[in-house]
Tab-separated table of C-alpha atoms in Angstrom:
chain	number	residue	atom	x	y	z
H	1	MET	CA	-35.832	-4.182	-3.997
H	2	THR	CA	-33.722	-6.956	-5.379
H	3	ARG	CA	-34.222	-8.555	-8.770
H	4	THR	CA	-36.273	-11.253	-7.055
H	5	GLY	CA	-38.692	-8.637	-5.715
H	6	ARG	CA	-37.554	-9.009	-2.101
H	7	PRO	CA	-36.731	-5.837	-0.160
H	8	LEU	CA	-33.118	-5.227	0.853
H	9	GLY	CA	-32.366	-5.503	4.565
H	10	LEU	CA	-30.904	-2.619	6.553
H	11	ASP	CA	-27.630	-4.488	7.056
H	12	THR	CA	-27.226	-4.916	3.290
H	13	LEU	CA	-28.029	-1.258	2.629
H	14	VAL	CA	-25.486	-0.062	5.188
H	15	HIS	CA	-22.777	-2.200	3.641
H	16	LEU	CA	-23.652	-1.037	0.132
H	17	GLN	CA	-23.522	2.569	1.320
H	18	ARG	CA	-20.025	1.924	2.647
H	19	GLY	CA	-18.968	0.604	-0.740
H	20	GLN	CA	-18.872	-3.026	0.265
H	21	ARG	CA	-20.256	-5.637	-2.031
H	22	PRO	CA	-21.513	-8.783	-0.355
H	23	GLY	CA	-19.108	-11.611	-1.095
H	24	ALA	CA	-16.282	-9.328	-2.256
H	25	GLY	CA	-12.793	-10.775	-1.883
H	26	ALA	CA	-12.140	-14.448	-2.518
H	27	ASP	CA	-9.675	-14.795	0.370
H	28	THR	CA	-11.941	-13.213	2.978
H	29	ARG	CA	-14.950	-14.484	4.887
H	30	ARG	CA	-17.419	-13.429	7.523
H	31	PRO	CA	-16.986	-16.008	10.266
H	32	PRO	CA	-20.135	-17.190	11.998
H	33	VAL	CA	-20.718	-16.160	15.593
H	34	PRO	CA	-20.022	-19.071	17.937
H	35	GLU	CA	-22.866	-21.424	18.757
H	36	GLY	CA	-25.228	-20.028	21.363
H	37	MET	CA	-24.339	-16.403	20.563
H	38	THR	CA	-26.237	-13.750	18.637
H	39	ALA	CA	-25.143	-10.417	17.193
H	40	PRO	CA	-28.275	-8.253	17.573
H	41	LEU	CA	-26.353	-5.044	16.770
H	42	GLY	CA	-24.721	-6.394	13.627
H	43	ARG	CA	-20.962	-6.818	13.603
H	44	ASP	CA	-17.816	-5.202	12.413
H	45	ALA	CA	-14.212	-6.024	13.308
H	46	VAL	CA	-11.245	-4.006	14.492
H	47	ALA	CA	-7.892	-5.440	13.382
H	48	VAL	CA	-4.869	-4.897	15.582
H	49	PRO	CA	-1.318	-6.052	14.800
H	50	ALA	CA	-0.772	-9.339	16.644
H	51	ALA	CA	2.015	-7.855	18.767
H	52	LEU	CA	-0.449	-5.335	20.259
H	53	GLY	CA	-3.223	-7.836	21.048
H	54	PRO	CA	-1.749	-9.059	24.353
H	55	LEU	CA	-1.184	-5.428	25.421
H	56	VAL	CA	-4.793	-4.444	24.692
H	57	ALA	CA	-6.716	-7.364	26.215
H	58	PRO	CA	-5.865	-6.706	29.899
H	59	ARG	CA	-6.977	-3.072	29.545
H	60	LEU	CA	-10.540	-4.030	28.615
H	61	PRO	CA	-13.508	-4.508	30.965
H	62	ARG	CA	-14.848	-7.218	28.627
H	63	VAL	CA	-13.215	-9.061	25.757
H	64	GLY	CA	-15.629	-10.324	23.122
H	65	CYS	CA	-14.858	-12.736	20.321
H	66	VAL	CA	-11.322	-12.342	19.045
H	67	TYR	CA	-10.004	-13.980	15.896
H	68	ALA	CA	-6.338	-14.196	14.861
H	69	ASP	CA	-4.611	-14.903	11.582
H	70	GLY	CA	-0.952	-14.768	12.632
H	71	THR	CA	-0.457	-11.103	11.764
H	72	HIS	CA	-3.579	-9.522	13.327
H	73	TRP	CA	-6.073	-9.955	16.117
H	74	TRP	CA	-9.623	-9.161	14.987
H	75	TRP	CA	-11.947	-7.859	17.743
H	76	ILE	CA	-15.698	-8.148	17.062
H	77	VAL	CA	-17.582	-4.905	17.772
H	78	PRO	CA	-21.154	-3.756	17.046
H	79	SER	CA	-21.810	-2.441	13.522
H	80	ASP	CA	-20.946	1.199	12.880
H	81	SER	CA	-18.463	1.419	15.755
H	82	ASP	CA	-16.431	3.623	13.443
H	83	GLU	CA	-19.193	6.240	13.192
H	84	ALA	CA	-17.655	9.648	14.015
H	85	LEU	CA	-14.521	7.904	15.277
H	86	THR	CA	-11.117	7.604	13.668
H	87	TRP	CA	-9.355	4.497	14.917
H	88	PRO	CA	-5.615	5.021	15.559
H	89	ALA	CA	-2.976	3.718	13.153
H	90	PRO	CA	-2.070	0.899	12.589
H	91	VAL	CA	-5.597	-0.313	13.404
H	92	LEU	CA	-7.783	-1.466	10.504
H	93	TYR	CA	-11.584	-1.315	10.616
H	94	SER	CA	-13.581	-3.991	8.806
H	95	PRO	CA	-17.274	-3.206	8.231
H	96	GLY	CA	-19.244	-6.427	8.195
H	97	ALA	CA	-16.444	-8.256	10.038
H	98	THR	CA	-14.938	-9.564	6.825
H	99	LEU	CA	-11.771	-11.341	7.948
H	100	PRO	CA	-8.994	-13.200	6.164
H	101	GLY	CA	-9.908	-16.809	5.478
H	102	THR	CA	-7.047	-17.899	7.749
H	103	ALA	CA	-8.464	-16.144	10.859
H	104	ARG	CA	-9.415	-18.492	13.698
H	105	LEU	CA	-11.320	-17.859	16.925
H	106	ILE	CA	-8.834	-17.440	19.810
H	107	HIS	CA	-11.180	-16.028	22.461
H	108	ARG	CA	-14.849	-16.702	23.106
H	109	PRO	CA	-16.453	-14.738	25.925
H	110	ARG	CA	-19.009	-15.982	28.373
H	111	GLY	CA	-22.516	-14.863	27.585
H	112	ALA	CA	-24.604	-14.582	24.477
H	113	VAL	CA	-23.046	-11.644	22.581
H	114	PRO	CA	-19.697	-11.578	20.757
H	115	TYR	CA	-18.872	-7.904	21.263
H	116	THR	CA	-15.917	-6.121	22.769
H	117	PRO	CA	-17.190	-2.684	23.890
H	118	PRO	CA	-15.884	-0.274	21.217
H	119	ILE	CA	-15.118	2.787	23.381
H	120	PRO	CA	-12.912	0.914	25.889
H	121	LEU	CA	-11.257	-0.838	22.909
H	122	TYR	CA	-10.648	2.529	21.224
H	123	LEU	CA	-9.159	3.992	24.423
H	124	ALA	CA	-6.947	0.936	25.006
H	125	LEU	CA	-5.693	1.131	21.425
H	126	CYS	CA	-4.985	4.855	21.782
H	127	ARG	CA	-3.017	4.082	24.933
H	128	VAL	CA	-0.864	1.297	23.461
H	129	THR	CA	-0.236	3.197	20.206
H	130	GLY	CA	0.531	6.508	21.948
H	131	THR	CA	-2.347	8.242	20.152
H	132	THR	CA	-4.373	11.030	21.750
H	133	PRO	CA	-8.103	10.185	21.615
H	134	GLU	CA	-9.842	12.216	18.949
H	135	TRP	CA	-12.072	14.138	21.372
H	136	SER	CA	-9.012	15.212	23.426
H	137	ARG	CA	-7.196	16.863	20.541
H	138	PRO	CA	-7.202	20.655	20.346
H	139	LEU	CA	-9.425	22.256	17.744
H	140	SER	CA	-7.552	24.081	15.006
H	141	ALA	CA	-8.131	27.815	14.881
């Protein structure tokens, strides 16, 4: 319960568990989903260096909303797309889709949801970064 007596929502609790404070970071923001779209699964973002963005996009079956800030492309994915998954370097994962204030929408998909499917995105990023997907690595003895 909050100080006002209202219960906390699941989205808020997940972000608090991850150590995020709502509104943290003066130079970051959570951009709204474009008009006519909804994010029923919540939203996080996967940041890719801008040079890799054009290499990743053609490898995907569907490209969701993508934001760019000059140095990174930010791909919108469903919340918790990092659960049990280590994204390859130099990828950054942003719970809650908190992006730099300078990020602007550069791609809006057709349809009503803003998501890029996370598994194809993960595999495309592994491919362009030369990283072996986590589940393909040998187990240590």
